[in-house]
PDB file of C-alpha atoms in Angstrom:
ATOM      1  CA  MET L 216     110.544-155.818  40.665  1.00 36.00           C
ATOM      2  CA  GLU L 217     112.505-153.494  39.578  1.00 40.00           C
ATOM      3  CA  ASN L 218     116.615-152.705  41.427  1.00 43.00           C
ATOM      4  CA  ARG L 219     116.428-149.525  43.865  1.00 52.00           C
ATOM      5  CA  LYS L 220     118.992-147.296  45.067  1.00 53.00           C
ATOM      6  CA  ILE L 221     119.622-147.916  49.271  1.00 56.00           C
ATOM      7  CA  GLU L 222     119.405-143.847  50.195  1.00 53.00           C
ATOM      8  CA  GLY L 223     121.223-142.471  53.154  1.00 51.00           C
ATOM      9  CA  ILE L 224     124.010-144.789  52.982  1.00 53.00           C
ATOM     10  CA  GLU L 225     127.384-144.532  50.956  1.00 58.00           C
ATOM     11  CA  ALA L 226     126.007-146.525  47.962  1.00 63.00           C
ATOM     12  CA  HIS L 227     128.826-147.588  45.117  1.00 70.00           C
ATOM     13  CA  GLU L 228     128.738-150.764  42.680  1.00 74.00           C
ATOM     14  CA  GLY L 229     130.261-153.929  44.611  1.00 81.00           C
ATOM     15  CA  ARG L 230     129.286-152.213  48.423  1.00 83.00           C
ATOM     16  CA  ILE L 231     128.319-155.072  50.245  1.00 86.00           C
ATOM     17  CA  ILE L 232     125.601-153.995  53.239  1.00 85.00           C
ATOM     18  CA  LYS L 233     125.611-157.067  56.319  1.00 89.00           C
ATOM     19  CA  ASP L 234     123.411-158.572  58.106  1.00 89.00           C
ATOM     20  CA  LYS L 235     119.635-157.857  56.479  1.00 89.00           C
ATOM     21  CA  VAL L 236     117.346-159.849  57.675  1.00 89.00           C
ATOM     22  CA  CYS L 237     114.538-161.352  56.074  1.00 87.00           C
ATOM     23  CA  VAL L 238     111.197-160.789  56.913  1.00 84.00           C
ATOM     24  CA  ILE L 239     110.017-164.027  55.853  1.00 83.00           C
ATOM     25  CA  CYS L 240     112.064-166.625  57.385  1.00 87.00           C
ATOM     26  CA  GLY L 241     114.425-164.260  59.754  1.00 88.00           C
ATOM     27  CA  ASP L 242     117.562-165.532  57.719  1.00 90.00           C
ATOM     28  CA  LYS L 243     120.596-162.593  57.815  1.00 93.00           C
ATOM     29  CA  PHE L 244     122.338-162.396  54.236  1.00 90.00           C
ATOM     30  CA  ASP L 245     124.094-160.137  52.939  1.00 90.00           C
ATOM     31  CA  VAL L 246     123.586-157.915  49.937  1.00 88.00           C
ATOM     32  CA  LYS L 247     126.312-156.535  46.948  1.00 87.00           C
ATOM     33  CA  LEU L 248     124.916-153.819  45.694  1.00 85.00           C
ATOM     34  CA  GLY L 249     124.871-153.820  41.759  1.00 83.00           C
ATOM     35  CA  LYS L 250     125.753-150.894  39.414  1.00 82.00           C
ATOM     36  CA  GLY L 251     124.531-147.358  40.629  1.00 79.00           C
ATOM     37  CA  GLY L 252     124.474-148.573  44.052  1.00 79.00           C
ATOM     38  CA  LYS L 253     121.268-150.881  43.009  1.00 81.00           C
ATOM     39  CA  VAL L 254     119.988-153.624  45.509  1.00 81.00           C
ATOM     40  CA  PRO L 255     120.311-156.782  43.002  1.00 79.00           C
ATOM     41  CA  ILE L 256     116.835-158.434  41.665  1.00 75.00           C
ATOM     42  CA  GLN L 257     117.371-161.476  43.503  1.00 79.00           C
ATOM     43  CA  PHE L 258     116.477-159.636  46.578  1.00 81.00           C
ATOM     44  CA  PHE L 259     113.338-157.639  47.420  1.00 81.00           C
ATOM     45  CA  PHE L 260     113.296-154.648  49.239  1.00 79.00           C
ATOM     46  CA  SER L 261     111.190-151.571  49.860  1.00 77.00           C
ATOM     47  CA  ARG L 262     111.905-148.521  52.020  1.00 71.00           C
ATOM     48  CA  ASN L 263     108.334-148.284  53.482  1.00 68.00           C
ATOM     49  CA  LEU L 264     106.756-151.419  53.401  1.00 68.00           C
ATOM     50  CA  GLY L 265     107.995-152.771  56.626  1.00 65.00           C
ATOM     51  CA  LYS L 266     106.325-149.817  58.695  1.00 64.00           C
ATOM     52  CA  SER L 267     103.226-150.036  56.642  1.00 66.00           C
ATOM     53  CA  LEU L 268     102.808-153.695  57.618  1.00 68.00           C
ATOM     54  CA  GLY L 269     103.474-153.006  61.203  1.00 69.00           C
ATOM     55  CA  CYS L 270     107.221-154.027  61.186  1.00 66.00           C
ATOM     56  CA  GLU L 271     109.957-153.031  63.758  1.00 69.00           C
ATOM     57  CA  GLU L 272     112.452-152.045  60.938  1.00 69.00           C
ATOM     58  CA  GLU L 273     111.040-149.258  58.353  1.00 72.00           C
ATOM     59  CA  GLU L 274     112.834-151.346  55.928  1.00 78.00           C
ATOM     60  CA  TYR L 275     111.324-154.318  54.185  1.00 82.00           C
ATOM     61  CA  TRP L 276     113.761-157.105  53.169  1.00 85.00           C
ATOM     62  CA  GLU L 277     113.227-160.402  51.606  1.00 86.00           C
ATOM     63  CA  CYS L 278     116.239-163.254  50.582  1.00 87.00           C
ATOM     64  CA  GLU L 279     116.845-164.733  47.313  1.00 84.00           C
ATOM     65  CA  THR L 280     114.596-168.300  48.261  1.00 82.00           C
ATOM     66  CA  CYS L 281     111.595-166.125  49.901  1.00 83.00           C
ATOM     67  CA  SER L 282     111.061-163.685  47.302  1.00 83.00           C
ATOM     68  CA  GLY L 283     111.258-166.136  44.730  1.00 78.00           C
ATOM     69  CA  TYR L 284     113.728-165.482  42.633  1.00 76.00           C
ATOM     70  CA  THR L 285     115.775-169.080  43.153  1.00 76.00           C
ATOM     71  CA  TYR L 286     112.409-170.771  42.480  1.00 79.00           C
ATOM     72  CA  GLU L 287     111.733-168.872  39.435  1.00 82.00           C
ATOM     73  CA  ARG L 288     115.427-169.419  38.242  1.00 81.00           C
ATOM     74  CA  MET L 289     115.438-173.168  39.344  1.00 84.00           C
ATOM     75  CA  LYS L 290     111.925-174.093  37.467  1.00 88.00           C
ATOM     76  CA  GLU L 291     113.746-171.881  34.436  1.00 88.00           C
ATOM     77  CA  TRP L 292     116.495-174.659  34.441  1.00 88.00           C
ATOM     78  CA  MET L 293     114.125-177.387  34.512  1.00 91.00           C
ATOM     79  CA  ILE L 294     112.272-176.230  31.743  1.00 93.00           C
ATOM     80  CA  LYS L 295     115.670-175.561  29.650  1.00 92.00           C
ATOM     81  CA  ASN L 296     117.371-178.759  30.668  1.00 91.00           C
ATOM     82  CA  TRP L 297     114.358-181.449  31.150  1.00 92.00           C
ATOM     83  CA  GLY L 298     111.350-179.760  29.660  1.00 94.00           C
ATOM     84  CA  GLU L 299     107.864-178.789  30.668  1.00 95.00           C
ATOM     85  CA  ARG L 300     106.356-181.204  32.982  1.00 94.00           C
ATOM     86  CA  CYS L 301     103.568-183.918  31.543  1.00 95.00           C
ATOM     87  CA  LEU L 302     100.301-183.427  31.461  1.00 94.00           C
ATOM     88  CA  GLU L 303      99.490-186.668  34.108  1.00 94.00           C
ATOM     89  CA  TYR L 304     101.957-188.069  36.509  1.00 93.00           C
ATOM     90  CA  CYS L 305     103.399-191.083  35.698  1.00 94.00           C
ATOM     91  CA  GLU L 306     105.731-193.245  38.489  1.00 92.00           C
ATOM     92  CA  SER L 307     107.828-194.715  35.426  1.00 94.00           C
ATOM     93  CA  CYS L 308     108.207-191.170  33.248  1.00 95.00           C
ATOM     94  CA  SER L 309     111.714-189.670  34.276  1.00 93.00           C
ATOM     95  CA  LEU L 310     110.409-186.392  33.544  1.00 94.00           C
ATOM     96  CA  CYS L 311     108.069-186.853  36.172  1.00 94.00           C
ATOM     97  CA  LYS L 312     110.415-187.982  38.438  1.00 92.00           C
ATOM     98  CA  ALA L 313     112.387-184.984  38.626  1.00 92.00           C
ATOM     99  CA  TRP L 314     109.718-182.607  38.482  1.00 92.00           C
ATOM    100  CA  LYS L 315     108.441-184.622  41.803  1.00 91.00           C
ATOM    101  CA  CYS L 316     112.129-184.112  43.029  1.00 87.00           C
ATOM    102  CA  PHE L 317     111.908-180.401  42.192  1.00 86.00           C
ATOM    103  CA  ASP L 318     108.903-179.654  44.111  1.00 87.00           C
ATOM    104  CA  TYR L 319     109.761-181.584  46.766  1.00 81.00           C
ATOM    105  CA  LEU L 320     112.947-179.493  47.133  1.00 77.00           C
ATOM    106  CA  PHE L 321     110.815-176.449  47.578  1.00 69.00           C
ATOM    107  CA  GLU L 322     108.107-177.974  49.584  1.00 71.00           C
ATOM    108  CA  PHE L 323     110.703-179.058  52.221  1.00 55.00           C
ATOM    109  CA  SER L 324     112.278-175.292  51.919  1.00 51.00           C
ATOM    110  CA  LYS L 325     108.907-173.646  53.264  1.00 49.00           C
ATOM    111  CA  GLY L 326     108.995-176.213  55.905  1.00 47.00           C
ATOM    112  CA  GLU L 327     105.670-178.179  55.063  1.00 43.00           C
TER     113      GLU L 327
END
């Protein structure tokens, strides 16, 4: 996924675009543009995907959580600080318990 410039608006570093709506969860969020007026990598943005998918809006936005960015950063943190998952789950293993909490966090946030 690459950073994308937003055309048709004054786009410069640090500008905040307010009230974008995530197509997946419906939450509103603000986007602070990066260097060159580009959308930061943690948000998924496409100029025409919304129209192609039959959405009301032409632009297609996903928030940090729905784009998978938050999940991937947390997973990297878990591996760095706790280590890779064990091959088999063991209730008495603290590493297994940590990964179980991680899984629960993201299952809960998906509403499952």
